[in-house]
Amino acid sequence: MPSRRTVLAAGAGLTTALATAFTLGDTARADADRRLRALISRMTLEEKVGQVFVTRVYGHSATAPDQADVDANLAELGVRTAAELIARYRVGGIIYFTWAHNTRDPLQIADLSNGLQRASLGQPRGLPVLVSTDQEHGIVARVGEPATLFPGAMAIGAGGSRADARTLGRVAGGELRAMGVRQDYSPVADVNVNPANPVIGVRSFGADPTAVAELAAAEIRGYQAAGVAATAKHFPGHGDTAVDSHYGFPVITHTREVWEKLDAVPFRAAIAAGVDSIMTAHILVPALDDSGDPATLSLPVVTGLLRERLGYDGVVVTDALDMAGVRTKYGDDRVPVLALKAGVDQLLNPPKLDVAWNAVLRAVRDGELTEARLEESVLRILRLKDRLGLLADPYVSRDRVGRTVGTKAHLATADRIAERTTTLLVNEGSLLPLSPRTHRRLLVVGADPASPSGTTGPPTGVLAAALTGRGFTATALSTGTAPSAATIARAVTAAGEADAVVVGTYNVTATSPQRTLVEQLVATGRPVVAVAVRNPYDVAQLPSVQAYLASYSWTDVELRAAAGVIAGAVEPRGRLPVPVQRPDDPASVMYPIGHGLRY
């Protein structure tokens, strides 16, 4: 056993080593900041203004987009191509969207990323572009197959594994980096405590702030270990609203005490995990700022709470500035200026880039916004680009795309994680698992919502194929989210030829025709297995169903896992990360957090 003197000496040596490391770290950071400040000192005011903008641009190519995308760029941005946009506005970032035709396939995405970098570095004093996207997985995914698609946040919450959350971030981050995407607007750090939340829901890890904090922090560490900036969103917390901030202005009535115990917990954990960026929410929380301004434009929220109280000095990015929640009080020329004055660094996707860019330029020239304040944000953005290695080498290799994106190992990892998330909510009479010996002929009906990435589904077809692969003979019949009487009658007739029915439900309400469909299927006497392919709250609306599963999304990876559970090839291991309340008495909980049956 070592002596106390030996231990003390070792401790002293460790302390000295740590002190030296911190000194070296501080010195390196100071040297990096001097280098970056020197870069900033050589920039024109227009170039500094450009650095704080992250914008959309249409097309699969930086220089040769399709004519329809040229037309869209001219109509919305006043330029023909991404290269022209960068030359005119010197933007610091570009965000990829499926609908902007930026994400056809991995090699094309890599080529687009390289084209953006060439266009930007070809300018005088050119700097690399920070390419970003919303790749949350689950119901929000901009990059689709053949890239690896993972279960979404609430599914990960049902699995409850920090290791799986970190693996998701590491693998997904590695694939994004290979394609030149270096900032991901994920994970969602909102605590979803409102079942009626129309915009967060299954994008959240759940309703328990501690669990959300642990999983968000783990995913952040995974992404950032892969060299991709993670983004915790939506500060100060968007989980308790019944209004979608894309279309309205949500108000959250939490007290300051509730905010500290609920909403703040995951953001504190994200900061402790070293998160590279935090996204603001276009919401009003009067307890935090009673001015009537959305959090994105609030000095008390962004600077007072996030910067000063929580001690965050990383990059703060707005949610998209074309959303209604930030445009209800001020015009599009005031919003970007007020966001910068509040303490934000990156201005994401303004509806009219020319209006926003010129408004910031004018605010600095008129003295409303000091150039020193603008430079604070530019420095944070350049620090992030430097930390991600963009200043050293912003380009990606096409060979690396093939070696990294959608590999068999990555796809298998996604399937294994998904199989730990499916939650069995109801199993009366031990109906599940089904056996091909007793229920060979299956009818799969239900909702077929559009693929989040445009590359997967339709859900009924995926479920039917997966069940057929498990030894059943499964037939798919899409009935939609609002089936007509004729569609319901057709499904009921088809059920008469089946040994059992599997029905996918999607956000069922008290008045939803989906309820009629399911009730009439149950009335046939055939066994009915329901799968909630989005919100797990559906189960409360359909008490007559014998067996109910929650998959938390309709993406292929989650539906394959649900099929495995139905067939008994996969043990149901997920547990509810949110409570399911009685629809007629929200104070009464039917299924609590942690509920999940086993075989």
Coordinates of C-alpha atoms in Angstrom, one line a residue:
M1 CA 0.0 0.0 0.0
P2 CA 1.5 3.4 -0.9
S3 CA 2.4 5.7 2.0
R4 CA 0.4 8.9 2.6
R5 CA 3.6 10.9 1.6
T6 CA 3.6 9.0 -1.7
V7 CA 0.0 9.7 -2.4
L8 CA 0.4 13.4 -1.5
A9 CA 3.4 13.7 -3.7
A10 CA 1.5 12.0 -6.5
G11 CA -1.4 14.4 -5.9
A12 CA 1.0 17.4 -6.0
G13 CA 2.5 16.2 -9.2
L14 CA -1.0 15.8 -10.7
T15 CA -2.0 19.3 -9.6
T16 CA 1.2 20.7 -11.2
A17 CA 0.5 18.7 -14.4
L18 CA -3.1 20.0 -14.5
A19 CA -2.0 23.5 -13.8
T20 CA 0.5 23.3 -16.6
A21 CA -2.1 21.8 -18.9
F22 CA -4.6 24.6 -18.1
T23 CA -1.8 27.1 -18.6
L24 CA -0.9 25.6 -22.0
G25 CA -4.6 25.5 -22.9
D26 CA -5.1 29.1 -21.9
T27 CA -2.0 30.1 -23.9
A28 CA -3.1 28.1 -26.9
R29 CA -6.6 29.8 -26.7
A30 CA -5.0 33.2 -26.4
D31 CA -2.7 32.5 -29.4
A32 CA -5.7 31.3 -31.4
D33 CA -7.8 34.4 -30.5
R34 CA -4.9 36.7 -31.5
R35 CA -4.7 34.9 -34.8
L36 CA -8.5 35.2 -35.3
R37 CA -8.6 38.8 -34.2
A38 CA -5.9 39.5 -36.8
L39 CA -8.2 38.0 -39.4
I40 CA -11.1 40.1 -38.3
S41 CA -9.0 43.3 -38.4
R42 CA -8.4 42.7 -42.1
M43 CA -12.1 42.2 -42.9
T44 CA -14.3 44.9 -44.3
L45 CA -17.5 45.8 -42.5
E46 CA -19.5 44.1 -45.2
E47 CA -17.5 40.9 -44.7
K48 CA -18.1 41.0 -40.9
V49 CA -21.8 41.4 -41.5
G50 CA -21.8 38.5 -43.8
Q51 CA -20.2 36.2 -41.3
V52 CA -23.2 36.3 -38.9
F53 CA -25.7 35.1 -41.6
V54 CA -26.6 31.5 -42.3
T55 CA -29.0 31.2 -45.3
R56 CA -30.7 28.8 -47.5
V57 CA -29.9 28.6 -51.2
Y58 CA -31.5 26.4 -53.8
G59 CA -29.7 23.8 -55.9
H60 CA -27.7 20.6 -55.8
S61 CA -24.6 22.5 -57.1
A62 CA -22.9 25.7 -56.0
T63 CA -22.4 26.8 -59.6
A64 CA -24.7 24.8 -61.9
P65 CA -28.1 24.3 -60.2
D66 CA -31.1 23.2 -62.2
Q67 CA -33.1 26.0 -63.9
A68 CA -36.0 25.7 -61.4
D69 CA -33.5 26.3 -58.6
V70 CA -31.9 29.3 -60.5
D71 CA -35.4 30.7 -60.8
A72 CA -36.1 30.2 -57.1
N73 CA -32.8 31.8 -56.1
L74 CA -33.5 34.8 -58.3
A75 CA -37.0 35.2 -56.9
E76 CA -36.0 34.9 -53.2
L77 CA -32.3 35.9 -53.0
G78 CA -31.6 38.0 -56.1
V79 CA -28.8 35.7 -57.3
R80 CA -28.6 32.7 -59.6
T81 CA -26.4 30.3 -57.7
A82 CA -24.8 29.7 -54.3
A83 CA -21.5 30.9 -55.6
E84 CA -23.1 34.2 -56.6
L85 CA -24.8 34.5 -53.2
I86 CA -21.5 34.0 -51.4
A87 CA -19.8 36.6 -53.6
R88 CA -22.5 39.2 -53.0
Y89 CA -23.1 38.7 -49.2
R90 CA -20.0 36.9 -48.0
V91 CA -22.2 34.8 -45.7
G92 CA -20.6 32.8 -43.0
G93 CA -22.9 29.8 -43.3
I94 CA -25.3 27.8 -45.5
I95 CA -28.1 25.6 -44.3
Y96 CA -29.1 22.5 -46.3
F97 CA -32.8 21.6 -46.8
T98 CA -34.4 18.8 -48.7
W99 CA -36.9 21.1 -50.2
A100 CA -34.1 23.4 -51.5
H101 CA -32.8 20.4 -53.4
N102 CA -29.5 20.4 -51.5
T103 CA -29.5 16.8 -50.4
R104 CA -30.0 14.4 -53.3
D105 CA -27.4 11.8 -52.3
P106 CA -24.2 11.7 -50.2
L107 CA -21.7 12.3 -53.1
Q108 CA -23.7 15.2 -54.4
I109 CA -23.8 16.7 -50.9
A110 CA -20.1 16.4 -50.6
D111 CA -19.6 18.0 -54.0
L112 CA -22.0 20.9 -53.1
S113 CA -20.1 21.4 -49.8
N114 CA -16.8 21.6 -51.7
G115 CA -18.3 23.9 -54.2
L116 CA -19.4 26.3 -51.5
Q117 CA -15.9 26.3 -50.0
R118 CA -14.3 27.0 -53.3
A119 CA -16.7 29.9 -53.9
S120 CA -16.0 31.4 -50.5
L121 CA -12.3 30.9 -50.4
G122 CA -12.0 32.3 -53.9
Q123 CA -13.1 35.7 -52.6
P124 CA -10.7 38.3 -51.3
R125 CA -9.9 37.4 -47.7
G126 CA -12.1 34.4 -48.2
L127 CA -13.1 32.3 -45.2
P128 CA -14.6 28.8 -45.2
V129 CA -18.4 28.4 -45.0
L130 CA -19.9 26.7 -42.0
V131 CA -22.4 24.2 -43.6
S132 CA -25.3 23.2 -41.3
T133 CA -28.6 21.3 -41.4
D134 CA -31.4 19.9 -39.2
Q135 CA -30.5 16.2 -38.9
E136 CA -32.3 15.3 -35.7
H137 CA -33.2 11.8 -37.0
G138 CA -36.7 10.5 -36.4
I139 CA -39.3 12.9 -37.8
V140 CA -36.8 15.6 -38.8
A141 CA -34.1 14.5 -41.2
R142 CA -32.7 16.4 -44.2
V143 CA -30.2 13.8 -45.4
G144 CA -31.9 10.5 -46.2
E145 CA -30.9 7.0 -47.5
P146 CA -28.4 5.8 -48.3
A147 CA -27.1 7.7 -45.3
T148 CA -27.7 6.0 -41.9
L149 CA -31.0 7.1 -40.3
F150 CA -31.4 6.6 -36.6
P151 CA -34.4 6.6 -34.3
G152 CA -35.5 10.1 -33.1
A153 CA -35.1 11.7 -29.7
M154 CA -38.2 10.3 -28.0
A155 CA -37.4 6.8 -29.2
I156 CA -33.9 7.3 -27.7
G157 CA -35.6 8.5 -24.6
A158 CA -37.7 5.3 -24.5
G159 CA -34.4 3.3 -24.8
G160 CA -32.9 5.3 -22.0
S161 CA -29.3 4.6 -23.0
R162 CA -26.7 7.3 -22.8
A163 CA -24.4 5.0 -24.7
D164 CA -26.8 4.7 -27.5
A165 CA -27.4 8.5 -27.6
R166 CA -23.6 9.0 -27.8
T167 CA -23.2 6.4 -30.5
L168 CA -26.0 8.0 -32.5
G169 CA -24.1 11.3 -32.3
R170 CA -20.8 9.8 -33.2
V171 CA -21.9 7.8 -36.1
A172 CA -24.3 10.3 -37.5
G173 CA -21.8 13.1 -37.0
G174 CA -19.1 11.2 -38.8
E175 CA -21.4 10.8 -41.8
L176 CA -22.3 14.5 -41.8
R177 CA -18.7 15.5 -41.6
A178 CA -17.8 13.2 -44.5
M179 CA -20.4 15.1 -46.6
G180 CA -19.1 18.5 -45.5
V181 CA -21.8 19.3 -43.0
R182 CA -20.1 20.6 -39.9
Q183 CA -22.9 22.1 -37.8
D184 CA -26.0 20.0 -36.9
Y185 CA -29.0 21.7 -35.3
S186 CA -29.5 18.8 -32.9
P187 CA -30.3 17.6 -30.3
V188 CA -33.6 19.0 -29.1
A189 CA -33.1 19.9 -25.4
D190 CA -36.7 20.8 -24.8
V191 CA -38.6 18.9 -22.1
N192 CA -41.9 17.9 -23.7
V193 CA -44.5 18.2 -20.9
N194 CA -47.5 19.2 -23.1
P195 CA -49.1 16.3 -25.0
A196 CA -50.7 18.9 -27.3
N197 CA -47.3 20.4 -28.3
P198 CA -47.6 20.6 -32.1
V199 CA -44.0 21.4 -32.9
I200 CA -41.8 19.5 -30.4
G201 CA -43.5 16.2 -29.3
V202 CA -41.4 13.2 -30.3
R203 CA -38.5 15.5 -31.2
S204 CA -37.9 15.7 -27.5
F205 CA -36.2 12.9 -25.4
G206 CA -39.2 13.1 -23.0
A207 CA -40.8 14.7 -20.0
D208 CA -38.3 14.1 -17.3
P209 CA -35.7 17.0 -17.3
T210 CA -33.0 14.8 -15.8
A211 CA -33.3 12.1 -18.4
V212 CA -33.5 14.7 -21.2
A213 CA -30.4 16.4 -19.8
E214 CA -28.4 13.1 -19.7
L215 CA -29.4 12.0 -23.2
A216 CA -28.9 15.4 -24.8
A217 CA -25.4 15.7 -23.2
A218 CA -24.5 12.2 -24.4
E219 CA -25.6 13.0 -28.0
I220 CA -23.7 16.3 -27.9
R221 CA -20.5 14.5 -26.9
G222 CA -21.0 12.0 -29.7
Y223 CA -21.5 14.6 -32.4
Q224 CA -18.6 16.7 -31.2
A225 CA -16.3 13.7 -30.9
A226 CA -17.0 13.2 -34.6
G227 CA -15.9 16.8 -35.4
V228 CA -19.4 18.2 -35.9
A229 CA -20.8 21.1 -33.9
A230 CA -23.9 20.0 -32.0
T231 CA -26.7 22.5 -31.2
A232 CA -28.9 22.3 -28.2
K233 CA -32.3 23.8 -28.9
H234 CA -34.6 25.7 -28.4
F235 CA -33.5 28.0 -25.5
P236 CA -35.1 28.8 -23.1
G237 CA -37.3 25.7 -23.7
H238 CA -40.1 25.0 -26.1
G239 CA -41.6 21.9 -24.5
D240 CA -44.8 23.3 -23.0
T241 CA -46.6 25.0 -25.8
A242 CA -49.7 24.3 -27.8
V243 CA -48.7 26.7 -30.6
D244 CA -46.2 26.0 -33.4
S245 CA -43.7 28.9 -33.6
H246 CA -43.5 28.4 -37.3
Y247 CA -47.0 29.7 -37.6
G248 CA -47.8 31.6 -34.4
F249 CA -46.2 33.1 -31.3
P250 CA -46.2 30.7 -28.4
V251 CA -46.4 31.9 -24.8
I252 CA -45.1 29.7 -22.0
T253 CA -46.4 30.6 -18.5
H254 CA -43.8 28.8 -16.4
T255 CA -42.7 30.7 -13.3
R256 CA -39.0 31.4 -12.9
E257 CA -38.8 28.5 -10.4
V258 CA -40.5 26.1 -12.8
W259 CA -38.1 27.2 -15.6
E260 CA -35.1 26.5 -13.3
K261 CA -36.3 23.0 -12.4
L262 CA -37.6 22.0 -15.8
D263 CA -36.5 23.8 -18.9
A264 CA -33.0 25.0 -17.7
V265 CA -31.8 21.5 -16.7
P266 CA -31.0 20.1 -20.1
F267 CA -29.3 23.4 -21.2
R268 CA -27.1 23.4 -18.2
A269 CA -26.1 19.9 -19.0
A270 CA -25.5 20.8 -22.6
I271 CA -23.2 23.6 -21.6
A272 CA -21.4 21.3 -19.1
A273 CA -20.9 18.9 -22.1
G274 CA -19.2 21.7 -24.0
V275 CA -21.9 22.2 -26.6
D276 CA -20.6 24.3 -29.5
S277 CA -23.9 26.1 -30.2
I278 CA -27.3 26.8 -28.7
M279 CA -30.4 27.8 -30.7
T280 CA -32.9 30.3 -29.4
A281 CA -36.7 29.8 -29.5
H282 CA -39.3 32.2 -30.9
I283 CA -41.4 32.0 -27.8
L284 CA -42.5 34.4 -25.0
V285 CA -41.8 33.5 -21.4
P286 CA -43.1 36.5 -19.4
A287 CA -41.4 35.2 -16.2
L288 CA -38.1 35.6 -17.9
D289 CA -38.8 38.8 -19.8
D290 CA -42.1 40.6 -19.6
S291 CA -41.4 43.0 -22.5
G292 CA -43.4 41.0 -25.0
D293 CA -40.3 40.2 -27.1
P294 CA -39.6 36.6 -28.2
A295 CA -36.7 35.0 -26.5
T296 CA -34.6 35.3 -29.7
L297 CA -34.8 39.1 -29.4
S298 CA -34.6 39.3 -25.6
L299 CA -31.5 40.8 -23.9
P300 CA -32.6 39.4 -20.5
V301 CA -33.0 35.9 -22.0
V302 CA -30.0 35.6 -24.3
T303 CA -27.4 37.7 -22.5
G304 CA -28.9 37.8 -19.0
L305 CA -29.8 34.1 -18.7
L306 CA -27.8 32.2 -21.2
R307 CA -24.6 34.2 -21.3
E308 CA -24.4 35.5 -17.7
R309 CA -26.4 33.2 -15.5
L310 CA -25.6 29.9 -17.3
G311 CA -22.1 31.1 -18.3
Y312 CA -22.3 30.2 -21.9
D313 CA -19.8 31.8 -24.3
G314 CA -20.2 29.6 -27.3
V315 CA -22.1 30.4 -30.5
V316 CA -25.8 31.3 -30.2
V317 CA -27.9 30.8 -33.3
T318 CA -31.4 32.0 -33.8
D319 CA -34.1 29.6 -34.9
A320 CA -35.1 30.3 -38.5
L321 CA -36.0 34.0 -38.9
D322 CA -38.7 33.3 -41.5
M323 CA -40.9 31.7 -38.7
A324 CA -44.0 33.6 -37.6
G325 CA -43.0 33.5 -34.0
V326 CA -40.2 36.1 -34.4
R327 CA -42.0 38.2 -37.0
T328 CA -45.2 39.1 -35.1
K329 CA -43.9 42.2 -33.4
Y330 CA -41.1 43.6 -35.6
G331 CA -40.4 43.9 -39.3
D332 CA -37.9 41.8 -41.1
D333 CA -35.4 44.7 -41.1
R334 CA -35.5 45.0 -37.3
V335 CA -35.5 41.4 -36.3
P336 CA -31.8 40.7 -37.1
V337 CA -30.6 43.9 -35.5
L338 CA -32.5 43.2 -32.3
A339 CA -31.3 39.6 -32.2
L340 CA -27.6 40.8 -32.4
K341 CA -28.3 43.4 -29.7
A342 CA -29.8 40.6 -27.5
G343 CA -26.6 38.6 -27.7
V344 CA -27.1 36.2 -30.6
D345 CA -24.2 35.4 -33.0
Q346 CA -25.7 33.6 -36.0
L347 CA -28.8 34.8 -37.9
L348 CA -30.5 31.8 -39.4
N349 CA -32.4 31.9 -42.7
P350 CA -34.0 35.4 -42.8
P351 CA -36.9 35.5 -45.2
K352 CA -35.3 38.3 -47.2
L353 CA -31.5 38.1 -47.0
D354 CA -31.0 41.5 -48.7
V355 CA -33.3 43.2 -46.2
A356 CA -31.7 41.6 -43.2
W357 CA -28.1 42.0 -44.4
N358 CA -28.5 45.7 -45.2
A359 CA -30.4 46.3 -42.0
V360 CA -27.4 45.0 -39.9
L361 CA -24.9 47.0 -42.1
R362 CA -27.0 50.1 -41.6
A363 CA -27.3 49.6 -37.9
V364 CA -23.5 49.5 -37.5
R365 CA -22.9 52.5 -39.7
D366 CA -25.6 54.5 -37.8
G367 CA -24.2 53.5 -34.5
E368 CA -27.2 51.6 -33.2
L369 CA -25.0 48.4 -33.2
T370 CA -21.3 48.9 -32.5
E371 CA -18.7 47.3 -34.7
A372 CA -17.1 45.9 -31.5
R373 CA -20.4 44.1 -30.7
L374 CA -20.5 42.7 -34.2
E375 CA -16.9 41.5 -33.9
E376 CA -17.7 39.6 -30.7
S377 CA -20.1 37.4 -32.8
V378 CA -17.6 37.1 -35.7
L379 CA -14.9 36.0 -33.2
R380 CA -17.2 33.3 -31.7
I381 CA -18.1 32.1 -35.2
L382 CA -14.4 32.0 -36.3
R383 CA -13.5 30.2 -33.1
L384 CA -16.0 27.5 -34.0
K385 CA -14.8 27.2 -37.5
D386 CA -11.2 27.0 -36.2
R387 CA -12.1 24.3 -33.7
L388 CA -13.9 22.3 -36.4
G389 CA -10.7 22.4 -38.5
L390 CA -12.4 24.4 -41.3
L391 CA -9.7 27.1 -41.3
A392 CA -7.0 24.5 -41.9
D393 CA -8.9 22.3 -44.4
P394 CA -12.6 22.8 -45.3
Y395 CA -12.7 20.3 -48.1
V396 CA -14.0 16.7 -48.0
S397 CA -13.0 13.6 -50.0
R398 CA -15.4 11.7 -52.2
D399 CA -13.5 8.5 -51.2
R400 CA -14.3 9.2 -47.6
V401 CA -18.0 9.5 -48.4
G402 CA -18.0 5.9 -49.7
R403 CA -16.0 4.6 -46.8
T404 CA -18.2 6.4 -44.1
V405 CA -21.8 7.1 -45.2
G406 CA -24.4 4.4 -44.9
T407 CA -21.9 1.5 -44.2
K408 CA -23.2 -1.9 -43.3
A409 CA -21.8 -1.4 -39.8
H410 CA -23.5 1.9 -39.3
L411 CA -26.9 0.6 -40.6
A412 CA -26.6 -2.4 -38.3
T413 CA -25.9 -0.1 -35.4
A414 CA -29.0 2.0 -36.1
D415 CA -31.1 -1.2 -36.2
R416 CA -29.7 -2.4 -32.9
I417 CA -30.4 0.9 -31.2
A418 CA -34.0 1.0 -32.7
E419 CA -34.6 -2.5 -31.3
R420 CA -34.0 -1.2 -27.8
T421 CA -36.6 1.6 -28.2
T422 CA -40.0 0.0 -29.2
T423 CA -42.4 0.3 -26.3
L424 CA -45.2 -2.3 -25.7
L425 CA -48.0 -0.3 -24.1
V426 CA -50.9 -2.8 -24.1
N427 CA -50.9 -6.6 -24.6
E428 CA -54.3 -7.9 -23.4
G429 CA -54.5 -11.7 -23.4
S430 CA -50.9 -11.9 -24.4
L431 CA -51.9 -11.4 -28.0
L432 CA -48.3 -10.5 -28.9
P433 CA -46.1 -11.8 -30.2
L434 CA -47.9 -13.1 -33.2
S435 CA -46.8 -16.3 -34.9
P436 CA -46.9 -17.1 -38.6
R437 CA -48.3 -20.5 -37.6
T438 CA -51.5 -19.0 -36.1
H439 CA -51.7 -15.6 -37.8
R440 CA -49.9 -16.0 -41.1
R441 CA -52.1 -13.6 -43.2
L442 CA -51.7 -10.0 -41.9
L443 CA -53.4 -6.9 -43.2
V444 CA -51.3 -3.7 -42.5
V445 CA -53.4 -0.5 -42.7
G446 CA -53.1 3.0 -41.4
A447 CA -51.5 6.4 -42.0
D448 CA -48.7 6.9 -44.5
P449 CA -47.2 10.3 -43.6
A450 CA -44.5 11.6 -45.9
S451 CA -41.0 10.5 -45.3
P452 CA -39.0 13.0 -43.2
S453 CA -36.1 12.8 -45.6
G454 CA -38.1 12.0 -48.8
T455 CA -36.2 8.7 -49.1
T456 CA -38.1 6.2 -46.9
G457 CA -41.5 4.6 -46.5
P458 CA -44.4 4.4 -47.0
P459 CA -44.9 3.1 -43.5
T460 CA -47.6 0.5 -44.3
G461 CA -45.4 -0.9 -47.0
V462 CA -42.3 -1.0 -44.8
L463 CA -44.2 -2.7 -42.0
A464 CA -45.7 -5.2 -44.4
A465 CA -42.4 -6.0 -46.0
A466 CA -40.7 -6.4 -42.6
L467 CA -43.4 -8.7 -41.4
T468 CA -43.3 -10.7 -44.6
G469 CA -39.6 -11.0 -43.9
R470 CA -40.4 -12.5 -40.5
G471 CA -42.4 -15.3 -42.1
F472 CA -45.9 -13.8 -42.4
T473 CA -47.8 -13.0 -45.6
A474 CA -48.5 -9.3 -45.1
T475 CA -50.5 -7.0 -47.4
A476 CA -50.4 -3.2 -47.1
L477 CA -53.4 -1.0 -47.5
S478 CA -52.9 2.7 -47.0
T479 CA -55.8 4.4 -45.3
G480 CA -54.3 7.8 -44.5
T481 CA -54.6 10.1 -41.5
A482 CA -58.3 10.9 -42.3
P483 CA -59.8 7.8 -43.9
S484 CA -63.2 8.3 -45.6
A485 CA -66.1 6.0 -45.0
A486 CA -65.4 4.2 -48.3
T487 CA -61.7 3.7 -47.3
I488 CA -62.8 2.3 -43.9
A489 CA -65.3 0.0 -45.5
R490 CA -62.5 -1.3 -47.9
A491 CA -60.2 -1.9 -44.9
V492 CA -62.9 -3.8 -43.0
T493 CA -63.6 -6.0 -46.0
A494 CA -59.9 -6.7 -46.4
A495 CA -59.7 -7.6 -42.7
G496 CA -62.1 -10.4 -43.3
E497 CA -59.5 -12.2 -45.4
A498 CA -56.7 -11.7 -42.8
D499 CA -55.8 -13.6 -39.6
A500 CA -54.9 -10.4 -37.8
V501 CA -54.7 -6.6 -38.6
V502 CA -51.8 -4.2 -37.9
V503 CA -52.8 -0.6 -38.0
G504 CA -50.5 2.4 -37.8
T505 CA -52.0 5.4 -36.0
Y506 CA -50.8 9.0 -36.4
N507 CA -51.7 11.7 -33.8
V508 CA -55.2 10.4 -33.1
T509 CA -57.7 12.9 -31.6
A510 CA -61.1 12.5 -30.1
T511 CA -62.7 13.4 -33.5
S512 CA -60.2 11.6 -35.8
P513 CA -61.6 9.3 -38.4
Q514 CA -58.7 7.0 -37.5
R515 CA -60.7 6.2 -34.3
T516 CA -63.6 5.0 -36.5
L517 CA -61.3 2.9 -38.6
V518 CA -59.8 1.2 -35.6
E519 CA -63.1 0.6 -33.9
Q520 CA -64.6 -0.9 -37.0
L521 CA -61.6 -3.2 -37.4
V522 CA -61.8 -4.3 -33.8
A523 CA -65.6 -5.0 -34.4
T524 CA -64.7 -7.6 -37.1
G525 CA -63.4 -9.9 -34.4
R526 CA -60.0 -10.1 -35.9
P527 CA -57.0 -9.4 -33.6
V528 CA -55.9 -5.8 -34.0
V529 CA -52.4 -4.7 -33.2
A530 CA -51.9 -0.9 -33.3
V531 CA -48.6 0.9 -33.7
A532 CA -48.4 4.6 -32.8
V533 CA -46.1 5.8 -35.5
R534 CA -45.7 9.3 -34.0
N535 CA -47.1 10.4 -30.6
P536 CA -47.5 7.6 -28.0
Y537 CA -50.5 9.5 -26.7
D538 CA -52.6 7.8 -29.4
V539 CA -53.1 4.8 -27.1
A540 CA -55.4 6.9 -24.8
Q541 CA -57.9 7.4 -27.6
L542 CA -58.2 3.7 -28.6
P543 CA -58.9 1.7 -25.4
S544 CA -60.5 -1.2 -27.4
V545 CA -57.2 -2.2 -29.0
Q546 CA -55.8 -5.5 -27.7
A547 CA -52.1 -4.7 -28.3
Y548 CA -50.5 -1.3 -28.7
L549 CA -46.9 -0.4 -29.6
A550 CA -45.2 3.0 -29.7
S551 CA -42.4 3.4 -32.3
Y552 CA -42.2 7.2 -31.9
S553 CA -41.6 7.7 -35.7
W554 CA -42.6 6.3 -39.0
T555 CA -39.0 6.0 -40.4
D556 CA -38.0 2.6 -41.7
V557 CA -35.5 1.8 -38.9
E558 CA -38.2 2.2 -36.2
L559 CA -40.8 0.4 -38.2
R560 CA -38.5 -2.6 -38.7
A561 CA -37.9 -2.7 -35.0
A562 CA -41.7 -2.6 -34.3
A563 CA -42.2 -5.5 -36.8
G564 CA -39.6 -7.5 -35.0
V565 CA -41.4 -6.9 -31.7
I566 CA -44.8 -8.0 -33.3
A567 CA -43.1 -11.2 -34.6
G568 CA -41.4 -11.9 -31.3
A569 CA -38.0 -11.7 -32.8
V570 CA -37.2 -8.6 -30.8
E571 CA -37.9 -8.2 -27.1
P572 CA -39.9 -5.0 -26.3
R573 CA -37.5 -3.1 -24.2
G574 CA -38.6 0.6 -24.5
R575 CA -40.2 2.4 -21.6
L576 CA -42.4 5.5 -21.9
P577 CA -40.4 8.7 -21.6
V578 CA -43.6 10.7 -21.2
P579 CA -46.8 10.1 -19.3
V580 CA -50.0 9.2 -21.2
Q581 CA -53.0 10.9 -19.6
R582 CA -56.7 10.2 -19.8
P583 CA -58.1 12.3 -22.6
D584 CA -61.2 13.2 -20.5
D585 CA -59.1 13.9 -17.4
P586 CA -55.6 15.2 -18.0
A587 CA -54.8 15.1 -14.3
S588 CA -55.2 11.3 -14.4
V589 CA -52.3 9.3 -15.8
M590 CA -53.1 6.1 -17.7
Y591 CA -49.6 5.1 -18.4
P592 CA -46.8 6.7 -16.4
I593 CA -43.2 7.5 -17.3
G594 CA -41.3 4.2 -17.3
H595 CA -44.3 2.1 -18.4
G596 CA -43.4 -0.7 -20.8
L597 CA -44.5 -4.3 -21.0
R598 CA -42.3 -7.3 -21.7
Y599 CA -42.8 -10.7 -23.2

